[in-house]
Coordinates of C-alpha atoms (C1' of nucleotides) in Angstrom, one line a residue:
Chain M
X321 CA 84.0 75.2 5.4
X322 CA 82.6 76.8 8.7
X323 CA 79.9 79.2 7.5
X324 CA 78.6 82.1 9.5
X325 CA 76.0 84.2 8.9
X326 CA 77.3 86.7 6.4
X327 CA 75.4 90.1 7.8
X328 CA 78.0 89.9 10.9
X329 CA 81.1 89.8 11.8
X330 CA 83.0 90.6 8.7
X331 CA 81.1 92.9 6.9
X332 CA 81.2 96.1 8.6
X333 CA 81.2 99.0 7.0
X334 CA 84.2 102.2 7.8
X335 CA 81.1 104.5 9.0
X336 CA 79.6 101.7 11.1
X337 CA 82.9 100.8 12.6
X338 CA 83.7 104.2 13.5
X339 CA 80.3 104.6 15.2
X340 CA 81.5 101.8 17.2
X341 CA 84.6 102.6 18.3
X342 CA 82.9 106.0 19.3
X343 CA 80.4 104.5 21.4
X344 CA 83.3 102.7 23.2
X345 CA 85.0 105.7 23.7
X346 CA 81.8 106.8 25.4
X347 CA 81.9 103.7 27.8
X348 CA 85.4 104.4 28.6
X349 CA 84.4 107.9 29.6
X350 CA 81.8 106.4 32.0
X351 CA 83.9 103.6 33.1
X352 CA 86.3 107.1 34.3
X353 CA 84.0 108.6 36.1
X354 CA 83.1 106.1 38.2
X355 CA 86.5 105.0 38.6
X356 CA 87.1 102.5 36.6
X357 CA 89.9 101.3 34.5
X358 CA 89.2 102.1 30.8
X359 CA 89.9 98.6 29.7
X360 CA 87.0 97.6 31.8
X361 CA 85.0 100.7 29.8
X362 CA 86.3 98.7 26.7
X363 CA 85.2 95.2 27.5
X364 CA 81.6 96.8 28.4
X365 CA 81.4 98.8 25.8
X366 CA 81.9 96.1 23.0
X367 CA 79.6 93.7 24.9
X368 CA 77.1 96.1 24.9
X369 CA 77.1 96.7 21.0
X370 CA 77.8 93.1 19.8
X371 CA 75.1 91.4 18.6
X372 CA 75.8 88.2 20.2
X373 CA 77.9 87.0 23.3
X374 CA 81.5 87.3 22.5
X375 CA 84.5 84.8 23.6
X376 CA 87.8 86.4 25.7
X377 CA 89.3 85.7 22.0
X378 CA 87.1 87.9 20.3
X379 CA 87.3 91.0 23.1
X380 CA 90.9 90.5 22.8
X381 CA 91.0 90.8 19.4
X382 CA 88.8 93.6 19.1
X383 CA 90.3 95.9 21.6
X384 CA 93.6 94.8 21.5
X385 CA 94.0 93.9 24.8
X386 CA 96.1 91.2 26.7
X387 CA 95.0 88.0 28.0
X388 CA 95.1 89.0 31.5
X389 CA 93.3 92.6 31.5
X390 CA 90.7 90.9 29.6
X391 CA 90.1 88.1 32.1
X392 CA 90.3 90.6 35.2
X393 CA 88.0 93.1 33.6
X394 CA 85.6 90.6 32.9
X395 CA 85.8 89.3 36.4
X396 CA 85.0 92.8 37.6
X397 CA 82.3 93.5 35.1
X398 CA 80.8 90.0 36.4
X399 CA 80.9 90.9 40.4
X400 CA 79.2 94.1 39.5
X401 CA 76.4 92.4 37.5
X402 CA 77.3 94.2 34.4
X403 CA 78.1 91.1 32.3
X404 CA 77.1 87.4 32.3
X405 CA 78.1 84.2 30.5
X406 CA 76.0 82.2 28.0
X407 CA 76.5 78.0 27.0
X408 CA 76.7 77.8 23.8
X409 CA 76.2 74.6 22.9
X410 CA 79.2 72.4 21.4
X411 CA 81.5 75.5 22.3
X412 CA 83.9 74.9 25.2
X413 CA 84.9 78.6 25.8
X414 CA 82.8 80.7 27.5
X415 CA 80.7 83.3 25.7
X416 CA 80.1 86.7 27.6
X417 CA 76.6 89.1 27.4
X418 CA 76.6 92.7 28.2
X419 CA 73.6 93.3 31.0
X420 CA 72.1 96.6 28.8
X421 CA 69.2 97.6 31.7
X422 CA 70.4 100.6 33.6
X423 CA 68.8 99.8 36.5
X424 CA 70.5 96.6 37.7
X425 CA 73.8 97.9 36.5
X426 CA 73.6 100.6 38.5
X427 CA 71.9 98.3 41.5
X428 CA 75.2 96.1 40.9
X429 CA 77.4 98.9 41.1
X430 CA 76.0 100.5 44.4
X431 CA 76.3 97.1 46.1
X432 CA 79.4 96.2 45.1
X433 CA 81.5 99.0 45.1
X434 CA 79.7 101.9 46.9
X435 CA 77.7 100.0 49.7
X436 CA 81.0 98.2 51.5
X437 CA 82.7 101.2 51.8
X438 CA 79.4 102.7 53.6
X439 CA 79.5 100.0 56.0
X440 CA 83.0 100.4 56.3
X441 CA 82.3 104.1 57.7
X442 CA 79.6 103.3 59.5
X443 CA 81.8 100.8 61.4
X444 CA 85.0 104.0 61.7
X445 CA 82.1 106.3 62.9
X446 CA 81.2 104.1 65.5
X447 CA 84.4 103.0 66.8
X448 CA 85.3 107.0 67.1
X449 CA 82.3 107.5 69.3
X450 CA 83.0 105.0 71.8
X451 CA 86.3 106.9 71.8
X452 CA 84.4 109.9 72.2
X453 CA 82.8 109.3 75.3
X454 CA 85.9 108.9 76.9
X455 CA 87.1 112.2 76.4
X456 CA 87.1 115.1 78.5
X457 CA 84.1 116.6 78.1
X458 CA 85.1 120.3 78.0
X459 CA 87.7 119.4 75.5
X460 CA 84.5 117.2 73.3
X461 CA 81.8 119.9 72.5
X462 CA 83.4 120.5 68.7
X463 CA 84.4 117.0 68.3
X464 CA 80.9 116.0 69.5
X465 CA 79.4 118.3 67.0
X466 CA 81.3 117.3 64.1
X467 CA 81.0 113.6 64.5
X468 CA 77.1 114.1 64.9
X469 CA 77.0 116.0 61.5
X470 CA 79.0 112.9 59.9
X471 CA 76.5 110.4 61.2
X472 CA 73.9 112.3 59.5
X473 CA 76.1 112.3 56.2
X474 CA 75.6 109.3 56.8
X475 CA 72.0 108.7 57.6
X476 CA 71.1 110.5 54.2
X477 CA 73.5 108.8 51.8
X478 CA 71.5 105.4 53.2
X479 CA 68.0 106.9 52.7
X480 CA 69.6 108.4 49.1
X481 CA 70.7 105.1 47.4
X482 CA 67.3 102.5 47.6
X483 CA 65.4 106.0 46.6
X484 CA 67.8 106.5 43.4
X485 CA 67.5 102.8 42.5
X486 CA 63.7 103.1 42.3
X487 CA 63.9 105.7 40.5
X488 CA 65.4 104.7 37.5
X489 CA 62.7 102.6 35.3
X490 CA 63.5 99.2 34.6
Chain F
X338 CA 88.9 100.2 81.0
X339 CA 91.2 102.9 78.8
X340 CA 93.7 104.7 80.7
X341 CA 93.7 108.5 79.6
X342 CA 96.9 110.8 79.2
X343 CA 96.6 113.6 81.0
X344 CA 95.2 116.8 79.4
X345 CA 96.9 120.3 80.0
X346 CA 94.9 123.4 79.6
X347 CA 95.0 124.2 75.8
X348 CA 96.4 121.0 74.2
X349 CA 94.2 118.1 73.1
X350 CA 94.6 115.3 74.2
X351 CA 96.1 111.9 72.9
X352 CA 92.6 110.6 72.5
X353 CA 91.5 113.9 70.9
X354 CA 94.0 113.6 68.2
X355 CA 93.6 110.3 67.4
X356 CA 90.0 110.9 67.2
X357 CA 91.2 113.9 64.5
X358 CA 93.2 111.6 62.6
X359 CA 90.5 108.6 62.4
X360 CA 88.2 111.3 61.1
X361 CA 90.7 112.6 58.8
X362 CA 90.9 109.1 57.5
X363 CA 87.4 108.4 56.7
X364 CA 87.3 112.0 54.6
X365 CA 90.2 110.2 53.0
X366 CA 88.2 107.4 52.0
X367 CA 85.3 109.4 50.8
X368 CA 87.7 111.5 48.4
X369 CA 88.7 108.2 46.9
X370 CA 85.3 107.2 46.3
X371 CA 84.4 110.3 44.8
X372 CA 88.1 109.8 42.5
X373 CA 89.7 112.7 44.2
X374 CA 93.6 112.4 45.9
X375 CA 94.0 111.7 49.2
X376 CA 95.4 115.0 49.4
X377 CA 92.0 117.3 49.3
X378 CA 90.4 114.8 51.5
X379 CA 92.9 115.7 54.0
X380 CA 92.2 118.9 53.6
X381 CA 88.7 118.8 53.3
X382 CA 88.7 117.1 56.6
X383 CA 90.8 119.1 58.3
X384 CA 88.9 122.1 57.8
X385 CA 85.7 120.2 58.4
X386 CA 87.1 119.5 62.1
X387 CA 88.3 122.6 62.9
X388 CA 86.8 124.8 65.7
X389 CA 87.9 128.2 63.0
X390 CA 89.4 128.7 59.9
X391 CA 92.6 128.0 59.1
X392 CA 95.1 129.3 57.1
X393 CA 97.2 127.6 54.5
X394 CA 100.0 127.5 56.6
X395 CA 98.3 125.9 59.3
X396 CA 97.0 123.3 56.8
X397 CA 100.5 122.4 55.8
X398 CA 101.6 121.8 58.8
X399 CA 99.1 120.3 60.6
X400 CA 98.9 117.5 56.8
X401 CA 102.5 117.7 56.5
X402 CA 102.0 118.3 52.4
X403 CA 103.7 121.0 50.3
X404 CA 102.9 124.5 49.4
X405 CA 102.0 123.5 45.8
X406 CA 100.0 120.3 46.9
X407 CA 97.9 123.1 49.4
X408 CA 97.4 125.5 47.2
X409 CA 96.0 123.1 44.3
X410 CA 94.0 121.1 46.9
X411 CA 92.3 123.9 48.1
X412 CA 91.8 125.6 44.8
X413 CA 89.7 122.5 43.7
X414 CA 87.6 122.5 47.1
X415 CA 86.4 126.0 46.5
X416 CA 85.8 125.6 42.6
X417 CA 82.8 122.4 44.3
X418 CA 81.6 124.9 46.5
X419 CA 83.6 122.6 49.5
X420 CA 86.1 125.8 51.1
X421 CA 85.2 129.2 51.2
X422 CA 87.5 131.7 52.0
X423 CA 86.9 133.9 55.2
X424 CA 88.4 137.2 56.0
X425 CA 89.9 138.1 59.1
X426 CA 90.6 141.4 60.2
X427 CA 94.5 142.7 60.5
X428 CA 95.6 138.9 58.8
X429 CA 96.7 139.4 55.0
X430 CA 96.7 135.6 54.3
X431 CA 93.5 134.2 53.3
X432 CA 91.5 132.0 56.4
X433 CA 89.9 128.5 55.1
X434 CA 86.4 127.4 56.2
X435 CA 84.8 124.6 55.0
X436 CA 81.5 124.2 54.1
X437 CA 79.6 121.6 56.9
X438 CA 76.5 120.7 54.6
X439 CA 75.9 118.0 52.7
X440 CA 73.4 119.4 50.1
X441 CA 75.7 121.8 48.6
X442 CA 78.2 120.0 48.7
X443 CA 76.8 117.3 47.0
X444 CA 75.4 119.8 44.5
X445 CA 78.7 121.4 43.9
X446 CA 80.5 118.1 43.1
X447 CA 77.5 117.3 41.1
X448 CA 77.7 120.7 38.8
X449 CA 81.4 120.9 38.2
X450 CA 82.1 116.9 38.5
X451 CA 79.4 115.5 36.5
X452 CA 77.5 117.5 35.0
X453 CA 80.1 118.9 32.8
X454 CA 80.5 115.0 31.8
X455 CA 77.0 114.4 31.1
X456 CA 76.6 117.4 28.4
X457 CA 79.8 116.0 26.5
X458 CA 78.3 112.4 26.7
X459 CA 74.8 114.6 24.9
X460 CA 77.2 115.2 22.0
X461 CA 79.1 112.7 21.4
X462 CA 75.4 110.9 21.0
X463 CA 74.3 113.4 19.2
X464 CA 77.1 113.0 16.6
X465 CA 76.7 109.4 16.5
X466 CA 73.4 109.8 15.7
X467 CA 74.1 112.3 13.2
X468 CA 76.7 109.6 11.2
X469 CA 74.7 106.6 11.9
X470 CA 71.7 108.1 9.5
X471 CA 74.2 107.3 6.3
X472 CA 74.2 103.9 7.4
X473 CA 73.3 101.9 5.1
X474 CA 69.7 100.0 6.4
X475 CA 70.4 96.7 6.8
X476 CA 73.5 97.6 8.8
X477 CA 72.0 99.8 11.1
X478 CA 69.4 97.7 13.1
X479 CA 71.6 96.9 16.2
X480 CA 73.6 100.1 16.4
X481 CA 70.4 102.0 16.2
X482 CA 69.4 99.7 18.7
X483 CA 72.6 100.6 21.1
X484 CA 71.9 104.0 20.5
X485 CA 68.7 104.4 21.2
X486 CA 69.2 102.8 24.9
X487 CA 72.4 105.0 25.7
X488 CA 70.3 107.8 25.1
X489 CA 67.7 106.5 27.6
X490 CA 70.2 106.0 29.9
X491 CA 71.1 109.4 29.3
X492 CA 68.1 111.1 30.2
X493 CA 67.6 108.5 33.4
X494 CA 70.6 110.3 34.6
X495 CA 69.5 114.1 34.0
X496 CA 66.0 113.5 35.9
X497 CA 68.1 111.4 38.5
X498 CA 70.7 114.4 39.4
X499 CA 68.1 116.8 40.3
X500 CA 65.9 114.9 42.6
X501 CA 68.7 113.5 44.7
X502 CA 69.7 116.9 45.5
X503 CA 66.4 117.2 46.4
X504 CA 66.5 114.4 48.6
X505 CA 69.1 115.5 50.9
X506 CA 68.1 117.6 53.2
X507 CA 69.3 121.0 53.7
Chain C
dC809 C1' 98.6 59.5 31.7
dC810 C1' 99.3 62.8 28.2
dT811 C1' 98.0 66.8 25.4
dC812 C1' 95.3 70.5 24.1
dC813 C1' 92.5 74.2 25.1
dT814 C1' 90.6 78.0 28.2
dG815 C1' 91.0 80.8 31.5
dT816 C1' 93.5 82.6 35.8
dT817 C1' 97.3 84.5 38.5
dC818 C1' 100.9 87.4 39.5
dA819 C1' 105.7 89.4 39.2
dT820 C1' 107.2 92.8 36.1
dT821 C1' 106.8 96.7 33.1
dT822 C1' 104.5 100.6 31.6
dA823 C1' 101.4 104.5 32.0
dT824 C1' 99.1 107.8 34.7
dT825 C1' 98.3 110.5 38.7
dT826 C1' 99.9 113.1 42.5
dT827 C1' 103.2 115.6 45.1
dT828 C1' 107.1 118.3 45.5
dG829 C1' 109.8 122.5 45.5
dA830 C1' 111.8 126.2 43.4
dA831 C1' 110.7 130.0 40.4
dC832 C1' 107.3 133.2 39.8
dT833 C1' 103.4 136.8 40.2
dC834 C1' 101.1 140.2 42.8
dG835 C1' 100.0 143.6 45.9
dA836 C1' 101.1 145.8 50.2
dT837 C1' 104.5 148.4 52.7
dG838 C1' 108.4 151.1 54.0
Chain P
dC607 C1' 110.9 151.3 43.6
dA608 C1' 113.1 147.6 46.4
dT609 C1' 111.5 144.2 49.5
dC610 C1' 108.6 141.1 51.8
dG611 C1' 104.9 137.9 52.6
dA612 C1' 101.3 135.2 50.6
dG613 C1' 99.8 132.4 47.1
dT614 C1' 100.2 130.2 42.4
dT615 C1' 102.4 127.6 38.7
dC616 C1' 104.6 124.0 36.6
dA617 C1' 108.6 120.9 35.4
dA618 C1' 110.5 117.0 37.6
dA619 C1' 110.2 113.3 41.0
dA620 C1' 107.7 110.0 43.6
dA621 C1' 103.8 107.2 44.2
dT622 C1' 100.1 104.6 42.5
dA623 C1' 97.3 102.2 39.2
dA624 C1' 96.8 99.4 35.1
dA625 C1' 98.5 96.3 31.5
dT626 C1' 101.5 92.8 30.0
dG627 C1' 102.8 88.1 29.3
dA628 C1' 104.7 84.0 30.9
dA629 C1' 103.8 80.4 34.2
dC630 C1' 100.2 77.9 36.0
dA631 C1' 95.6 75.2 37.0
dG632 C1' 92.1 72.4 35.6
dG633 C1' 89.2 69.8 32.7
dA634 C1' 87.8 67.4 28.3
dG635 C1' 89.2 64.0 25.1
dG636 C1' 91.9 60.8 23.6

DNA sequence: CCTCCTGTTCATTTATTTTTGAACTCGATG
DNA sequence: CATCGAGTTCAAAAATAAATGAACAGGAGG
């Protein structure tokens, strides 16, 4: 007979699950605005409530999800910091742990999914103005302009996301 | 060494217009980031190039999109505070300007984007709250738990919102 | 080596979002 | 008060994103 501690997984009450699946809606609403697909608003959500790491099998299970959303989402929340495995000892699957600071989930996020795309401007503002230089110059005055107002777009989103990250307490 | 077409008095030029397109492209990318279509970055960039207003017309053609596509696009620029209508003297149809700053900009997306967001989140908590009180005790530890950290992240993010916009310069 | 168990991948299906375009509203104008 | 031009709306089509599930990879244990 494979006993688990009774106060978990079985016993919980309608009001209690409803207040979950609430919160995960919640989750799902964030996971939206920042662009995310709500299955991966799921998987964090219900790592974030749980108790104790959960296996693929039991997010699964809990949200209804298939095999492969559940892996990719998980994959995702894991380049973005926002989940981790644990061992569990004498347990071949892996267990996975919601990260629940707001600070490095929001440092995880930045990197990874804001910060490339920076770089990837900074790179398409550069390459238009060595372009730039070869133009006319009557015909460049407006072009000039706007370009210069980009690259200070620029400047300040740079200076904007350290600031933001030290703002938020650990 | 680039070899240049030659420029006639009141076209651009090749290099010009590529330079308009490349432009157009990275507003393009910032829309996606920000989870808006392609579409009203398009636009957005357009008018953010552009030496003078321009009508809807002249948006249309110059993006190739539809009338409805124009209309909607433009309609969701102005309600952030991104396009504001100019008016020009002996034209009926409505003149589009964008607006060059990033601060209210920024601020706009922020009110109508996020902001709206963030007060339905403060329900939603504050019902949860509200159900998680007839919880019985012993059940209650870990949600309360959950709960009590969303709502920190919560407030994080309404002292956050305000002092970026501070941030960025005006 | 074979089998079982986990987890990944990816072509296909499904769902959602975006765009189109024709019908419509509205006001100005003859 | 009929018509025109400008702009909006919205059902339908097209495009895009996400989810499914079966095939696959790899490793532990026999």
């Amino acid at each position: 007979m494979n006993i688990q501690a009774p106060t978990r997984p079985g016993t919980t009450s309608a009001a209690a699950a409803a207040i979950e699946r609430e919160l995960i809606e919640l989750f799902v609403h964030v996971a939206d605005l920042v662009g995310l697909p709500r299955s991966v608003g799921e998987l964090y959500g219900c790592l974030f409530i749980a108790s104790s790491p959960l296996t693929m099998d039991d997010l699964m299970r809990r949200l209804g999800l298939s095999k492969g959303a559940t892996s990719q989402g998980l994959r995702l929340l894991r380049s973005v910091g926002a989940v981790r495995t644990v061992y569990v000892p004498g347990d071949r699957r892996d267990h996975f742990a919601a990260e629940r600071e707001l600070r490095p989930l929001v440092a995880g996020f930045l990197r990874e999914k804001v910060l490339a795309r920076l770089r990837n401007s900074a790179e398409r503002l550069e390459a238009v103005r060595a372009v730039l230089r070869e133009v006319d110059p009557a015909e460049r005055a407006v072009l000039d302009d706007r370009v210069r107002r980009l690259a200070r777009w620029h400047q300040n989103a740079r200076q904007v996301l350290p600031l933001l990250l030290k703002v938020i307490e650990p």
